[in-house]
Amino acid sequence: MSDSSRVRPGSTLEIRDLRVAVGDKEILRGVNLTVKAGETHAIMGPNGSGKSTLAYAIAGHPKYTVTGGQVLLDGADLLEMSVDERARAGLFLAMQYPVEVPGVSVSNFLRSAVTSVRGEAPKLRQFAKDLKTGMDALSIDAAFAQRNLNEGFSGGEKKRHEILQLELLKPKIAVLDETDSGLDVDALRVVSEGINRFRASGDTGVLLITHYTRILRYVKPDFVHVFAGGRIVEQGGPELADRLEAEGYEAYVKASA
Amino acid sequence: MGLETASAPLSTLHRKTSYDVADFAVPTGREEEWRFTPLSRLRGLHTGAPASGAVTVQVDAADEVVVETVGRDDRRLGRAYVPADRISAQAYTSFEKATILTVPREAVASRPTVITVNGTGAGAAYGHTLVRVEPMATAVVVLDHRGSAVYADNVEYVVGEGATLKVVSLQDWADDAVHVSHHHALLGKDATFRSFVVTLGGDLVRLSPSVSYTGPGGDADLTGLYFVDAGQHLEHRLLVDHSRPNCRSNVVYKGALQGDGAHAVWIGDVIIRVEAEGTDTYELNRNLLLTDGARADSVPNLEILTGEVAGAGHASASGRLDDEHIFYLQARGIPFEEARRLVIRGFFAQLLEKIELDELRERVFAKVEAELEK
């Protein structure tokens, strides 16, 4: 992957007192979090705690209504931007359940995405080379590029494809929503290596949302946040993940109920 | 596979057929077969409008194909198909010259034969076309409709034993055109028929493709694509009549609609008669409603009279663009308008791939792209 000019060192994602509702129901109740370039933050929490809502609200999914707070990327208000503007500003969301889009080929999709994010069409030869390098690194079969987007992909293929996009689009901040769910050990390793390549430059930030500690053995976090009842209820270093592994979320679920 | 019987069974089994327009009452709009069609926009095709318009028919044929222009008395005409409604009978009663294409036995046409039907006037015009593909022969025929016309016609495809006919019918009319047409394919033993219908232009187009079989092993694939703009009425009425054992039919029609008063109608009738054991049939219609004010009526209707089918099913769905598709593409930086275009293009992509003629596929693709720019 040759193009590193887009990534500016020192990017920061600031989430300030973020409140989000779905319909009449408030899901996020004041989330505060700052992710800086070079940092990896893990957000862990039980099902239904609002982890995915955080991810989708930052990305701008129309189902979620922001009722308060701010999300800033290098000072620019993401909440004022359309979904595609946020992506072009340098935000990436790896989805838990990437949708199937019939009739749109992977290669066509990736070229359109890269063109949009870079602001100009990539040179075909360079793009083909980058694509092949990225696919090889993630053990994705070459025939994959001609298939329809996510159509008939296995769970593992979908996740590897999300990471392929991450590596091609080179965002400033990546939000990974349960990228580890549904992966067998081999796929988890391949996907984790991809995430590690992405963060190796040191000038990108990662917000890794997960239910399980398993992926944190491959992708070492700098900070761990426990999410419950729509807000962060505890923060710590990697050792917090070990404690969650041993004790589970029960104490937090009770406390937030 | 879900088998479903129509709520009004056997409706199509006993329908009236006749060459004589006088045998059909003038439709009022209350009849089942006319209830979706805006009769006031037919410009009199259903009330006996005299032939006063101008439609020219040009044929650019492959060397192997024999082209004839014949009078009403040619005995080969009307043998595969008997009109089943008033406008079809009106066309049969009123045409003056018919075009006959013959692909001789075992001949393989070296290139597509293109029939260009060009409308140059506002008065009613009537036509008749017969395509005869003799046993073991193979041909591709393109019907290209353009210009302004008020036109009713019947097209007969007679596909002989072991023969293959691929037809593309392009309704690329001007905005004010009215076209009512029946296309009937009669398939011999082991015959293969591929139909690709593309309807884009015209104020009102009502096209009724039908298929019947004279022997076992017949294989029909009917594909359709339409794009309905504001005020347009585009109607496709399909009928596959399985009366012989071990035949196959597959119907896939997809359309997109945008703008006020855009109206698509799709009727898909399939009959599997008692003697048609081993039939394998499937029909699908999908409509993509791109704006408010557009309307799609989709009525699949499967009548099964034998218990011994290899497969029978139908599906119909009309809906809007999927927000999740658009979100996914936008979340990768692709602007909304481009995301929308990609998804709609994808919706039609698998159909377009079925057009084997590169030039024609490109033309249809370009037309669809142009519709998306509107």
mmCIF file of C-alpha atoms in Angstrom, chain A residues 33 40-44 216 221-227 232-244 252:
data_model
loop_
_atom_site.group_PDB
_atom_site.id
_atom_site.type_symbol
_atom_site.label_atom_id
_atom_site.label_comp_id
_atom_site.label_asym_id
_atom_site.label_seq_id
_atom_site.Cartn_x
_atom_site.Cartn_y
_atom_site.Cartn_z
ATOM 1 C CA LEU A 33 -14.083 9.261 24.940
ATOM 2 C CA THR A 40 -6.041 1.514 20.334
ATOM 3 C CA HIS A 41 -9.074 1.658 22.581
ATOM 4 C CA ALA A 42 -11.144 -1.422 23.290
ATOM 5 C CA ILE A 43 -14.763 -0.951 24.226
ATOM 6 C CA MET A 44 -16.123 -3.995 25.980
ATOM 7 C CA LEU A 216 -7.338 -8.570 22.435
ATOM 8 C CA PRO A 221 -5.224 -2.357 23.314
ATOM 9 C CA ASP A 222 -3.709 0.651 25.068
ATOM 10 C CA PHE A 223 -6.945 1.395 26.883
ATOM 11 C CA VAL A 224 -9.943 -0.691 27.838
ATOM 12 C CA HIS A 225 -13.366 0.825 28.523
ATOM 13 C CA VAL A 226 -16.288 -1.038 30.007
ATOM 14 C CA PHE A 227 -19.608 -0.079 28.493
ATOM 15 C CA ILE A 232 -18.623 4.078 29.911
ATOM 16 C CA VAL A 233 -18.626 2.805 33.491
ATOM 17 C CA GLU A 234 -14.983 1.898 33.960
ATOM 18 C CA GLN A 235 -11.675 2.545 32.260
ATOM 19 C CA GLY A 236 -8.268 1.011 32.554
ATOM 20 C CA GLY A 237 -5.340 -0.530 30.762
ATOM 21 C CA PRO A 238 -5.039 -3.977 29.157
ATOM 22 C CA GLU A 239 -5.233 -5.580 32.596
ATOM 23 C CA LEU A 240 -8.923 -4.577 32.778
ATOM 24 C CA ALA A 241 -9.646 -6.952 29.910
ATOM 25 C CA ASP A 242 -8.082 -9.798 31.857
ATOM 26 C CA ARG A 243 -10.291 -9.033 34.800
ATOM 27 C CA LEU A 244 -13.398 -9.017 32.582
ATOM 28 C CA TYR A 252 -21.534 -3.827 35.647
#
